[in-house]
PDB file of C-alpha atoms and ligand atoms in Angstrom:
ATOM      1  CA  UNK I 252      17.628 -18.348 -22.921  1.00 48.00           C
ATOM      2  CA  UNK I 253      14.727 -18.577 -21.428  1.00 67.00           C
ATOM      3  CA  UNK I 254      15.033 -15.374 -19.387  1.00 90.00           C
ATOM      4  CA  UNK I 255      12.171 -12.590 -19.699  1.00 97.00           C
ATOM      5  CA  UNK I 256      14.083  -9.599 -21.584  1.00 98.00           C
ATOM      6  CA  UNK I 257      14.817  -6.469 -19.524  1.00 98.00           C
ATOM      7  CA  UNK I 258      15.998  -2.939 -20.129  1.00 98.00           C
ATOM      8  CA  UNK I 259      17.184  -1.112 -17.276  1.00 98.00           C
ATOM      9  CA  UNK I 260      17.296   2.732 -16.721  1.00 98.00           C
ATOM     10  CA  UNK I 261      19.171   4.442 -14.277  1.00 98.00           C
ATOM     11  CA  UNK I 262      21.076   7.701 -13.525  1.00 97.00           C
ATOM     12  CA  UNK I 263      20.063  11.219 -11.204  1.00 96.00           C
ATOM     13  CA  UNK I 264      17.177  12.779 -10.391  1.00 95.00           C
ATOM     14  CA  UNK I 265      14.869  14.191 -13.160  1.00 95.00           C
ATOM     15  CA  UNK I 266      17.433  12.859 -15.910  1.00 97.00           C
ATOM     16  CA  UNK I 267      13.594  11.412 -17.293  1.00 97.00           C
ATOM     17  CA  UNK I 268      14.494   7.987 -16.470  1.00 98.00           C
ATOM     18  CA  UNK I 269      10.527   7.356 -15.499  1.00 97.00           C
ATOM     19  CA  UNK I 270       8.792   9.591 -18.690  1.00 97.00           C
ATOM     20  CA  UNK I 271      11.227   7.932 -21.127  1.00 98.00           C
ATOM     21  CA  UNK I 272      11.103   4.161 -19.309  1.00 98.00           C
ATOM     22  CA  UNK I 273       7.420   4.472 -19.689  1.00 97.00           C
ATOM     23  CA  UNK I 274       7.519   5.225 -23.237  1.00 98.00           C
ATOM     24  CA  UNK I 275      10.278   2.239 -24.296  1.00 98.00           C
ATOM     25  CA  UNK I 276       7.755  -0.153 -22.083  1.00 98.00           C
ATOM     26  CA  UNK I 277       4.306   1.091 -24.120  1.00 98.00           C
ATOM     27  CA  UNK I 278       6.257   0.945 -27.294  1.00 98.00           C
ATOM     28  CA  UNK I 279       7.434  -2.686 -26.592  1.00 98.00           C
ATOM     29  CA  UNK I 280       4.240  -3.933 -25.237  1.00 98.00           C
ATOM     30  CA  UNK I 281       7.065  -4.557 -21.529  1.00 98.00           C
ATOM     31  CA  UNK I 282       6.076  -3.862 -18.265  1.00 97.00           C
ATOM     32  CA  UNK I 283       7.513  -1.144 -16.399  1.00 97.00           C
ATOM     33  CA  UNK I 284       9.195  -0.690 -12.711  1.00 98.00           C
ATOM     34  CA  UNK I 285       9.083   2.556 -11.449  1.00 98.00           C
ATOM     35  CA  UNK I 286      11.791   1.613  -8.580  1.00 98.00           C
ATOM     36  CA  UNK I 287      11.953   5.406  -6.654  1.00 98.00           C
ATOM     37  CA  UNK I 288       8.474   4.946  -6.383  1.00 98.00           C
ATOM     38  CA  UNK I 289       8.952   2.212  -3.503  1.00 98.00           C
ATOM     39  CA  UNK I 290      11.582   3.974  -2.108  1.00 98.00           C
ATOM     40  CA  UNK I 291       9.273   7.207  -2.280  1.00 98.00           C
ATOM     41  CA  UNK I 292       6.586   4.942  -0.243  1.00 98.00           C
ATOM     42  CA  UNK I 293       8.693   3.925   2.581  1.00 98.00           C
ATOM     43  CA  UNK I 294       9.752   7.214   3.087  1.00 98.00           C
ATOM     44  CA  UNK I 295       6.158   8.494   2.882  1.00 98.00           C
ATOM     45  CA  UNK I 296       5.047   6.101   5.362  1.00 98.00           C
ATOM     46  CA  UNK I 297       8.155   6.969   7.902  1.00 98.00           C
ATOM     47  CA  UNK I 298       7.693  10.685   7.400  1.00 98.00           C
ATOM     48  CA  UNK I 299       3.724  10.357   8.450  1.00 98.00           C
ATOM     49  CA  UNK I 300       4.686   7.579  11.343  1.00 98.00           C
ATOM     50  CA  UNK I 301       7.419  10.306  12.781  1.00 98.00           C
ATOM     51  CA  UNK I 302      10.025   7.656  12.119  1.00 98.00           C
ATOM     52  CA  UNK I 303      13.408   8.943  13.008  1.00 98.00           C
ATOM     53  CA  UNK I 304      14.809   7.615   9.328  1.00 98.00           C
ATOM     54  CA  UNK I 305      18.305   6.847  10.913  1.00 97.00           C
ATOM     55  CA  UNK I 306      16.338   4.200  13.042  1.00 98.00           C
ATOM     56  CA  UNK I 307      17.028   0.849  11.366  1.00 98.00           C
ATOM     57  CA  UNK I 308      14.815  -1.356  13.170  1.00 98.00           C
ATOM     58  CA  UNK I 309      11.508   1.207  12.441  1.00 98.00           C
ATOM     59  CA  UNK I 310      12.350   1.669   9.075  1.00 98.00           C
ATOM     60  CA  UNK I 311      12.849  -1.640   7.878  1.00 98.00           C
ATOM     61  CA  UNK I 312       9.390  -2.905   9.519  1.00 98.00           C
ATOM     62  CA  UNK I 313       7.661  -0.062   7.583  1.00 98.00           C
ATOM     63  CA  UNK I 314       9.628  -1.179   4.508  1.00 98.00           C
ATOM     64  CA  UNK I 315       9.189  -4.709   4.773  1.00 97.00           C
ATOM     65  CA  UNK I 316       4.905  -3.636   5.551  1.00 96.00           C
ATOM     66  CA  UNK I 317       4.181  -1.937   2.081  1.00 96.00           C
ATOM     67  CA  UNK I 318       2.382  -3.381  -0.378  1.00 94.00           C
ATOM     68  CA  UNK I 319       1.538  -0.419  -3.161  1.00 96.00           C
ATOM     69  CA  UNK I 320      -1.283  -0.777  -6.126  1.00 96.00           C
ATOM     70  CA  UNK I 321       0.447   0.267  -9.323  1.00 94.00           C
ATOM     71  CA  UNK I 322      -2.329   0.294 -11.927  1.00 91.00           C
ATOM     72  CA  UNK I 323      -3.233   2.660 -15.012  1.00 89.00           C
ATOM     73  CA  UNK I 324      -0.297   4.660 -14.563  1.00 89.00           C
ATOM     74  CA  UNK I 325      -1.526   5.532 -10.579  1.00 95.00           C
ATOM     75  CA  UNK I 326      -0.324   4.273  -7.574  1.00 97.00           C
ATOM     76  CA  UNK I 327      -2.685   3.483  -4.626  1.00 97.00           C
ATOM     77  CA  UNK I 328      -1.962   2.446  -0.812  1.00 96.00           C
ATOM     78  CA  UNK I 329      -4.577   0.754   1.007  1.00 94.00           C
ATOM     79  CA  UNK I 330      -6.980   2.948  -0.006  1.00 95.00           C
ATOM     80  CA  UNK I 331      -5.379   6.292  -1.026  1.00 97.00           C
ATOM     81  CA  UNK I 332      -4.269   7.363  -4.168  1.00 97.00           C
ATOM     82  CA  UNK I 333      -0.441   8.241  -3.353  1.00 97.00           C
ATOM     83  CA  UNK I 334       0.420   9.185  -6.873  1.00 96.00           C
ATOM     84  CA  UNK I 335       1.007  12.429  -6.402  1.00 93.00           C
ATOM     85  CA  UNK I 336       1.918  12.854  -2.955  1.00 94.00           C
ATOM     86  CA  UNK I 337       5.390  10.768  -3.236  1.00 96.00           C
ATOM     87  CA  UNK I 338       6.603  13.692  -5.799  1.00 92.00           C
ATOM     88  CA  UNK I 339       7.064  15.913  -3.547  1.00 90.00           C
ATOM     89  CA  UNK I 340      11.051  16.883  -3.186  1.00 89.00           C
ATOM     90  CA  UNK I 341      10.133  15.806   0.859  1.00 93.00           C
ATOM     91  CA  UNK I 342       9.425  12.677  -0.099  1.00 96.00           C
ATOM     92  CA  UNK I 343      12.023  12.313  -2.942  1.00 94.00           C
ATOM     93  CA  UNK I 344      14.785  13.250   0.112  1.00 94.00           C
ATOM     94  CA  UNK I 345      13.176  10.928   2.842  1.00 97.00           C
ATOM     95  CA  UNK I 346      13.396   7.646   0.455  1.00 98.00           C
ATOM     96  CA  UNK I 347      17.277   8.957  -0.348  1.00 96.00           C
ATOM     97  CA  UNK I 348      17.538   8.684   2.957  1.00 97.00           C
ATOM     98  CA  UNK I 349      16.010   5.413   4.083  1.00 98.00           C
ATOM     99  CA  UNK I 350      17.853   4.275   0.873  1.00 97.00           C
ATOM    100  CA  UNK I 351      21.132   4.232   2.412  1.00 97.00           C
ATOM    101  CA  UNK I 352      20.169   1.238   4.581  1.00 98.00           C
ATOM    102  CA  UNK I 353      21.252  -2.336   3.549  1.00 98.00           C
ATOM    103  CA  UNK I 354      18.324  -4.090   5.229  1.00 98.00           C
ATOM    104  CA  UNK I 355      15.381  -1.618   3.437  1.00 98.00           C
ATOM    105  CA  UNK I 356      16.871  -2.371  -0.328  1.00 98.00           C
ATOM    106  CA  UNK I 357      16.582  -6.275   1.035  1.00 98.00           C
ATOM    107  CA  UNK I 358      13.089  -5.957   1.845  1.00 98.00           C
ATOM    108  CA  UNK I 359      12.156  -4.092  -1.129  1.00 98.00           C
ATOM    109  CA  UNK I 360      14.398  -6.776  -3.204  1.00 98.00           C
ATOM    110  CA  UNK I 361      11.743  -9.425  -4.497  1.00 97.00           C
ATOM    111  CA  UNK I 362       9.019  -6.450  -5.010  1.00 96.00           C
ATOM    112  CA  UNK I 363      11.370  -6.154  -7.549  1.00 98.00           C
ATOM    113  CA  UNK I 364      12.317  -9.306  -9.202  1.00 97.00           C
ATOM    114  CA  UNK I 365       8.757  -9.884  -8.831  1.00 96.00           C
ATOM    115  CA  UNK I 366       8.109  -7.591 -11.809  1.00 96.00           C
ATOM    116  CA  UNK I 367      10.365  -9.379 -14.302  1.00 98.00           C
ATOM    117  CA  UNK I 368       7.027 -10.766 -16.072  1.00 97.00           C
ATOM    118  CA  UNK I 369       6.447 -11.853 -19.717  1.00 98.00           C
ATOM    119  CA  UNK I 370       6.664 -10.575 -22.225  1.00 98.00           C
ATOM    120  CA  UNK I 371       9.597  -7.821 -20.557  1.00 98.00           C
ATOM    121  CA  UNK I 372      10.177  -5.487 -18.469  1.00 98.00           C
ATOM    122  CA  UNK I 373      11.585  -1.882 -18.468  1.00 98.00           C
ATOM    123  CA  UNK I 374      12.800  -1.120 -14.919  1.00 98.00           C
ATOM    124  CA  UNK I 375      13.888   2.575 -13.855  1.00 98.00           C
ATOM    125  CA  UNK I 376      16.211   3.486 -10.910  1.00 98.00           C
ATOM    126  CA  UNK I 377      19.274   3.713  -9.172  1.00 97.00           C
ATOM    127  CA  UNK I 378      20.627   0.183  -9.559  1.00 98.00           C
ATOM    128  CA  UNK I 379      18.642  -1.782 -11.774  1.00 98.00           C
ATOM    129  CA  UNK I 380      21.224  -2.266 -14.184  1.00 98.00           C
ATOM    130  CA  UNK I 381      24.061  -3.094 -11.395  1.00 97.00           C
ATOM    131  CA  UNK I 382      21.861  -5.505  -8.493  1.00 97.00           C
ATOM    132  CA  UNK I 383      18.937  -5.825  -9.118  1.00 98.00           C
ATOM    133  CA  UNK I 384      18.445  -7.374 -12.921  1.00 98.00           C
ATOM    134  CA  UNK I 385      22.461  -7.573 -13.418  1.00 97.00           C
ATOM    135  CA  UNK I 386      21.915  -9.779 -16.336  1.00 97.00           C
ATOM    136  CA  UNK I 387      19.517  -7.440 -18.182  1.00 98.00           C
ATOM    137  CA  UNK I 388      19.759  -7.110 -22.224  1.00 97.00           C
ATOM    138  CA  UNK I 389      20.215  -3.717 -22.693  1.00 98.00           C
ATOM    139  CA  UNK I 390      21.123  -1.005 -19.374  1.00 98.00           C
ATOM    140  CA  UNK I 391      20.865   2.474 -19.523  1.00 98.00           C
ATOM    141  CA  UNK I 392      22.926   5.138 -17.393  1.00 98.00           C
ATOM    142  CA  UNK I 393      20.033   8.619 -18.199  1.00 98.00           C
ATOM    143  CA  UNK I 394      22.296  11.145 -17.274  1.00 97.00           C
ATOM    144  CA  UNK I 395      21.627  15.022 -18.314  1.00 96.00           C
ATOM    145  CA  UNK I 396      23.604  18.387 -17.067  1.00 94.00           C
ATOM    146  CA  UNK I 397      21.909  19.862 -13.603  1.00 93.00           C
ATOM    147  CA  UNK I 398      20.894  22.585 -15.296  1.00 92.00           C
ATOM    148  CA  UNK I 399      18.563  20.907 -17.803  1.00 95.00           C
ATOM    149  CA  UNK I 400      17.491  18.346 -14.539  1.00 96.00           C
ATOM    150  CA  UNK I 401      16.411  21.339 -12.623  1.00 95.00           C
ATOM    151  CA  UNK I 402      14.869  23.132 -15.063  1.00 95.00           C
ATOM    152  CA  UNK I 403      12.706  19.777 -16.079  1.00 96.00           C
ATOM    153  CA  UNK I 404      11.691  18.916 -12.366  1.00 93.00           C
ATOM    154  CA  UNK I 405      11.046  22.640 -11.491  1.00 95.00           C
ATOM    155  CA  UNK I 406       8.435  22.423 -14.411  1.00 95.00           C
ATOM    156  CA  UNK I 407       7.157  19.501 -13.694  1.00 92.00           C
ATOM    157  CA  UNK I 408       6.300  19.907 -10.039  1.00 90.00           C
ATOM    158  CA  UNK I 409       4.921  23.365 -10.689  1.00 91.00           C
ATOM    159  CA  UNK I 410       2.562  21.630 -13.562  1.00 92.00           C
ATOM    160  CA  UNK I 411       1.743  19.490 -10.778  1.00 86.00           C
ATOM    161  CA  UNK I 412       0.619  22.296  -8.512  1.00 88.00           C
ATOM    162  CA  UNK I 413       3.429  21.333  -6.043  1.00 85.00           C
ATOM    163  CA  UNK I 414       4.956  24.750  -4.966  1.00 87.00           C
ATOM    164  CA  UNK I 415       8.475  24.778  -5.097  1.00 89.00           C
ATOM    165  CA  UNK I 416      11.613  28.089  -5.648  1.00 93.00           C
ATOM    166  CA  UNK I 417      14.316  27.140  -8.159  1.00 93.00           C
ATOM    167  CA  UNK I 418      16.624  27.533  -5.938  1.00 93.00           C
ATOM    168  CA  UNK I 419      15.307  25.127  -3.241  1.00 92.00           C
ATOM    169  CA  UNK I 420      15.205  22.602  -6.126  1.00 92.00           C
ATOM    170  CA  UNK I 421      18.580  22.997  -7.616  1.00 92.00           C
ATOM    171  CA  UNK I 422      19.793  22.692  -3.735  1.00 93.00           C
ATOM    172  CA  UNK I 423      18.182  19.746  -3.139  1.00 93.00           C
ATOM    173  CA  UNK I 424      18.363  17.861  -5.866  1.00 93.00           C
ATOM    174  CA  UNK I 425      22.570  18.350  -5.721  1.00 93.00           C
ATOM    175  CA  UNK I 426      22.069  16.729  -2.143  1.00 93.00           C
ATOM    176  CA  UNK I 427      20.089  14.001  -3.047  1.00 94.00           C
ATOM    177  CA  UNK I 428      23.053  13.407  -6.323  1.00 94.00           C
ATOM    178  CA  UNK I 429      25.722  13.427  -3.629  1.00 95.00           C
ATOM    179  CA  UNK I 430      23.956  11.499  -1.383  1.00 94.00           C
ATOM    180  CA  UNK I 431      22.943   8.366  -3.195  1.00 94.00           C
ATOM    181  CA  UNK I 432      25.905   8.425  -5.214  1.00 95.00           C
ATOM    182  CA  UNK I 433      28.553   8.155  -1.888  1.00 96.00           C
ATOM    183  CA  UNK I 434      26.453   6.140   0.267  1.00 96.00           C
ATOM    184  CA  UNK I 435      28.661   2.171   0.668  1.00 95.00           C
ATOM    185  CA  UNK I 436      25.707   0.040  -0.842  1.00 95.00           C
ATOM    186  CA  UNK I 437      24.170   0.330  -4.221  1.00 94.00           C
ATOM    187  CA  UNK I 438      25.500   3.713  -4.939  1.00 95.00           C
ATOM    188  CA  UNK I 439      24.337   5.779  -8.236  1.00 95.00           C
ATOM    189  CA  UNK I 440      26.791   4.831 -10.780  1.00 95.00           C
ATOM    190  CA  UNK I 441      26.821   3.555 -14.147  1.00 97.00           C
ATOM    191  CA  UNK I 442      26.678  -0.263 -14.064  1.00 97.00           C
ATOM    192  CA  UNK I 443      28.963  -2.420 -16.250  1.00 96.00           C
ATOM    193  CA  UNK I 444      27.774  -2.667 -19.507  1.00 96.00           C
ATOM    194  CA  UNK I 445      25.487   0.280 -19.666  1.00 98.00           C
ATOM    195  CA  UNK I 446      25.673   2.568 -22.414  1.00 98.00           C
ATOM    196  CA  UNK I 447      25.695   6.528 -21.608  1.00 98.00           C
ATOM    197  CA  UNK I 448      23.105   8.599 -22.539  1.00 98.00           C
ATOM    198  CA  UNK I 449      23.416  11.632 -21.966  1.00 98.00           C
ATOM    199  CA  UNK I 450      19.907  14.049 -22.621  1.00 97.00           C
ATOM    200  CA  UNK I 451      20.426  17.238 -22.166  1.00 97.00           C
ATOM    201  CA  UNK I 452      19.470  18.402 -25.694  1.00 97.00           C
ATOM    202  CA  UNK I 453      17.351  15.663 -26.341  1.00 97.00           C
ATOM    203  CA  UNK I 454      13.547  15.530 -26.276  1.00 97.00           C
ATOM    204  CA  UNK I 455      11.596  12.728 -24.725  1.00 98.00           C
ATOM    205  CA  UNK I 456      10.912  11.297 -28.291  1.00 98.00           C
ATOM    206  CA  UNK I 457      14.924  11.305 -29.371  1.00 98.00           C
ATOM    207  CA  UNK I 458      15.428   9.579 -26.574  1.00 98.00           C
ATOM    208  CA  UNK I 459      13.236   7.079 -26.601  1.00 98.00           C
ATOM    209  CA  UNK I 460      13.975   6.576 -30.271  1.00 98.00           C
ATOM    210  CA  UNK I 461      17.576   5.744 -28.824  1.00 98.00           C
ATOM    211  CA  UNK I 462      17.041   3.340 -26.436  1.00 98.00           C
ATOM    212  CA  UNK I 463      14.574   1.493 -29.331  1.00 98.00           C
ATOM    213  CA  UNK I 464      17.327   1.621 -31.762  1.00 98.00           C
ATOM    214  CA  UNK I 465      19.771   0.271 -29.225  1.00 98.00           C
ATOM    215  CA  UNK I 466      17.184  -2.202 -28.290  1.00 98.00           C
ATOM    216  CA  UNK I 467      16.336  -3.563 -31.995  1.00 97.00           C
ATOM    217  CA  UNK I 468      20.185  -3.909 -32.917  1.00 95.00           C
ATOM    218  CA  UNK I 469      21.425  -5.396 -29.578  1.00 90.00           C
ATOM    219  CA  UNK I 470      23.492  -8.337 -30.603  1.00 76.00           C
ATOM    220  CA  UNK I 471      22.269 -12.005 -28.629  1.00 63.00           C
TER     221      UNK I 471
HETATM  222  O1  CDP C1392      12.349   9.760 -13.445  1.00 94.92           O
HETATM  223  P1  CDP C1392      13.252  10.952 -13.441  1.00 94.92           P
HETATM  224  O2  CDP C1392      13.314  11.632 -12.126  1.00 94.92           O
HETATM  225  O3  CDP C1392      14.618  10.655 -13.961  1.00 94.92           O
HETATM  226  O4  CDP C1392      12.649  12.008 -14.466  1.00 94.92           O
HETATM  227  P2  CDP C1392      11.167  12.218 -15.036  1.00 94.92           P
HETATM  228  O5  CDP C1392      10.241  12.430 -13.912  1.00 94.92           O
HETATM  229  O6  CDP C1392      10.845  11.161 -16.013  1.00 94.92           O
HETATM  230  O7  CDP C1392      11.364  13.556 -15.857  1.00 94.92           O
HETATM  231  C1  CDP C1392      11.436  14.815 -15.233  1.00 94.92           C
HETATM  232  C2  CDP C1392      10.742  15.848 -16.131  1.00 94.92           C
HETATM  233  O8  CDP C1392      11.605  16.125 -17.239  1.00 94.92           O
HETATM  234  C3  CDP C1392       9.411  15.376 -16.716  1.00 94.92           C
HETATM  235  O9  CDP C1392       8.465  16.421 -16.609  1.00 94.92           O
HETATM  236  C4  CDP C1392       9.740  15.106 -18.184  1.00 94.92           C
HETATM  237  O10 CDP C1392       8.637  15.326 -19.019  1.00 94.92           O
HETATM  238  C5  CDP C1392      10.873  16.095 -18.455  1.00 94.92           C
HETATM  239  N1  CDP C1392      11.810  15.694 -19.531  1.00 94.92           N
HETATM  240  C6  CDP C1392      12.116  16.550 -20.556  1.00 94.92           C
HETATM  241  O11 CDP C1392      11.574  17.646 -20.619  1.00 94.92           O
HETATM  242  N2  CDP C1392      12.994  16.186 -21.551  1.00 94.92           N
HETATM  243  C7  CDP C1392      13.604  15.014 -21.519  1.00 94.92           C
HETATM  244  N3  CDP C1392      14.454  14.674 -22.488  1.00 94.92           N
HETATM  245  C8  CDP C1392      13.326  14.125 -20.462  1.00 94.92           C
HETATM  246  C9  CDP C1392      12.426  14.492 -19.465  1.00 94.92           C
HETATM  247  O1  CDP C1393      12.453  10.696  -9.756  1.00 94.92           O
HETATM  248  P1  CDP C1393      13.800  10.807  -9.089  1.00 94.92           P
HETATM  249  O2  CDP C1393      14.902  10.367  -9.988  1.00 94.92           O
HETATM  250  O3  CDP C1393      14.033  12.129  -8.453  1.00 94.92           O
HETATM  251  O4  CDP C1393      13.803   9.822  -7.843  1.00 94.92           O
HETATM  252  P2  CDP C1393      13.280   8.343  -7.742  1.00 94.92           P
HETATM  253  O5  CDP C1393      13.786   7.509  -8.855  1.00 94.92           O
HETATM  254  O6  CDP C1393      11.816   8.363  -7.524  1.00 94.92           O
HETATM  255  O7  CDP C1393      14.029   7.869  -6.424  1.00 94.92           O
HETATM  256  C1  CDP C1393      13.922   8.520  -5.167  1.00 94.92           C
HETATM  257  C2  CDP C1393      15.097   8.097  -4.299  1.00 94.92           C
HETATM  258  O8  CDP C1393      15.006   6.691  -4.049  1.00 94.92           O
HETATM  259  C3  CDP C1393      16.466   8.282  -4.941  1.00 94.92           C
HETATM  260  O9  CDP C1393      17.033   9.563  -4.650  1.00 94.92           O
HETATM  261  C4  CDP C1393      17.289   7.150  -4.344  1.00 94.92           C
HETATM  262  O10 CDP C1393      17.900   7.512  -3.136  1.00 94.92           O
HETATM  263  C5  CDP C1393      16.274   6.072  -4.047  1.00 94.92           C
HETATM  264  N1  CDP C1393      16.313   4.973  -5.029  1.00 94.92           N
HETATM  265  C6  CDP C1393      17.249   3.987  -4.839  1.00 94.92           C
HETATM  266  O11 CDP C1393      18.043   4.050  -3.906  1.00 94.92           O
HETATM  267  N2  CDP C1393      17.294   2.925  -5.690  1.00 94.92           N
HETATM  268  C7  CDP C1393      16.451   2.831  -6.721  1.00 94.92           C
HETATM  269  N3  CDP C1393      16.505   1.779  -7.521  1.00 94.92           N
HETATM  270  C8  CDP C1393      15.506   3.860  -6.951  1.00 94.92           C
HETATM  271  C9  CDP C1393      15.466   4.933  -6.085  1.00 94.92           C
END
């Protein structure tokens, strides 16, 4: 008791952990944590520094130096509006990458927490569920076939006016699975407790209407 309510989302790439974690926080009146998005940042920042992103020591400092604007749905650094340019599959690879190291996840750690506010919170990622709000009320593992995922990101980024091949995509994203599933610290995995939702023939809307069912009947 006592403890701000959270609902955590996690599971692969375009599964629509951020669409439908957006939608479950507006219809609760919760905040939301868009997680990638600070991984996205750092590796932003070390792509336009020329950070090698095997080099610990650089990375980390840029990690531990951001300090992101998320407001009306945008995202702004320093000055720029980065909302768009983290989407990029680039981007989405260099923050899998600089995601594999112990001492970035600690720096972004209390970012984090930090957003555990009243009156809740709906927090999208990798490991929300498992280390980062392990004592959540109700986790999520977003899962959908990598068909479905590609298809969905492919439109999305081309809505976006980011060029991109299918094939690229499909390629990519399977590296990016494989990666941040195998690498020793936080890996993508269901975390205990979560329930398994698997959309591949759901809509945005069914799914949403899930979680809020799952949400309303939780037992306390
Ligand atoms: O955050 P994550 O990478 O898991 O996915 P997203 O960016 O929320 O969703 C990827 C794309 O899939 C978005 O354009 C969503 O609108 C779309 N989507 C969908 O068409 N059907 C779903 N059931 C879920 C997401
Ligand atoms: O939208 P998508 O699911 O493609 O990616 P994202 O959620 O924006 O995350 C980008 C990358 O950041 C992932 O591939 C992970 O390697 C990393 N990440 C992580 O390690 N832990 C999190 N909680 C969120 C993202």
């Amino acid at each position: 008791k006592g403890q701000v309510p959270v609902i955590t989302i996690d599971g692969p790439t375009a599964s629509g952990k951020g669409t439908v974690a957006s939608k479950v926080a507006e219809a609760l009146g919760f905040h939301y944590l868009d997680s990638g998005a600070l991984y996205r940042i750092v590796g932003l920042v070390c792509l336009r520094a020329n950070v090698d992103l095997k080099d610990i020591a650089a990375v980390t400092a840029h990690a531990m130096g951001i300090s992101p604007v998320f407001a009306g749905g945008r995202i702004s650094l320093g000055s720029e509006d980065i909302t768009n340019v983290i989407r990029t599959e680039d981007v989405g690879q260099a923050a899998s990458c600089i995601a594999v190291i112990p001492s970035v996840r600690n720096a972004l750690f209390e970012l984090q927490r930090e957003a555990r506010r009243e009156p809740g919170l709906v927090a999208d990622g990798r490991d929300m569920g498992s280390i980062i709000f392990p004592d959540a009320e109700l986790k999520i593992f977003l899962t959908a076939s990598a068909e479905a995922r590609a298809h969905r990101r492919y439109k999305q980024l081309i809505e976006k006016g980011i060029d991109v091949t299918l094939d690229d995509l499909v390629k990519e994203m399977k590296e990016r699975d494989l990666r941040d599933m195998r690498r020793a610290h936080a890996p993508l995995a269901p975390a205990e407790g979560a329930k398994i939702l698997d959309s591949s023939f759901l809509t945005i809307q069914e799914t949403v209407d899930k979680i809020l069912y799952w949400w309303v009947s939780r037992s306390h």
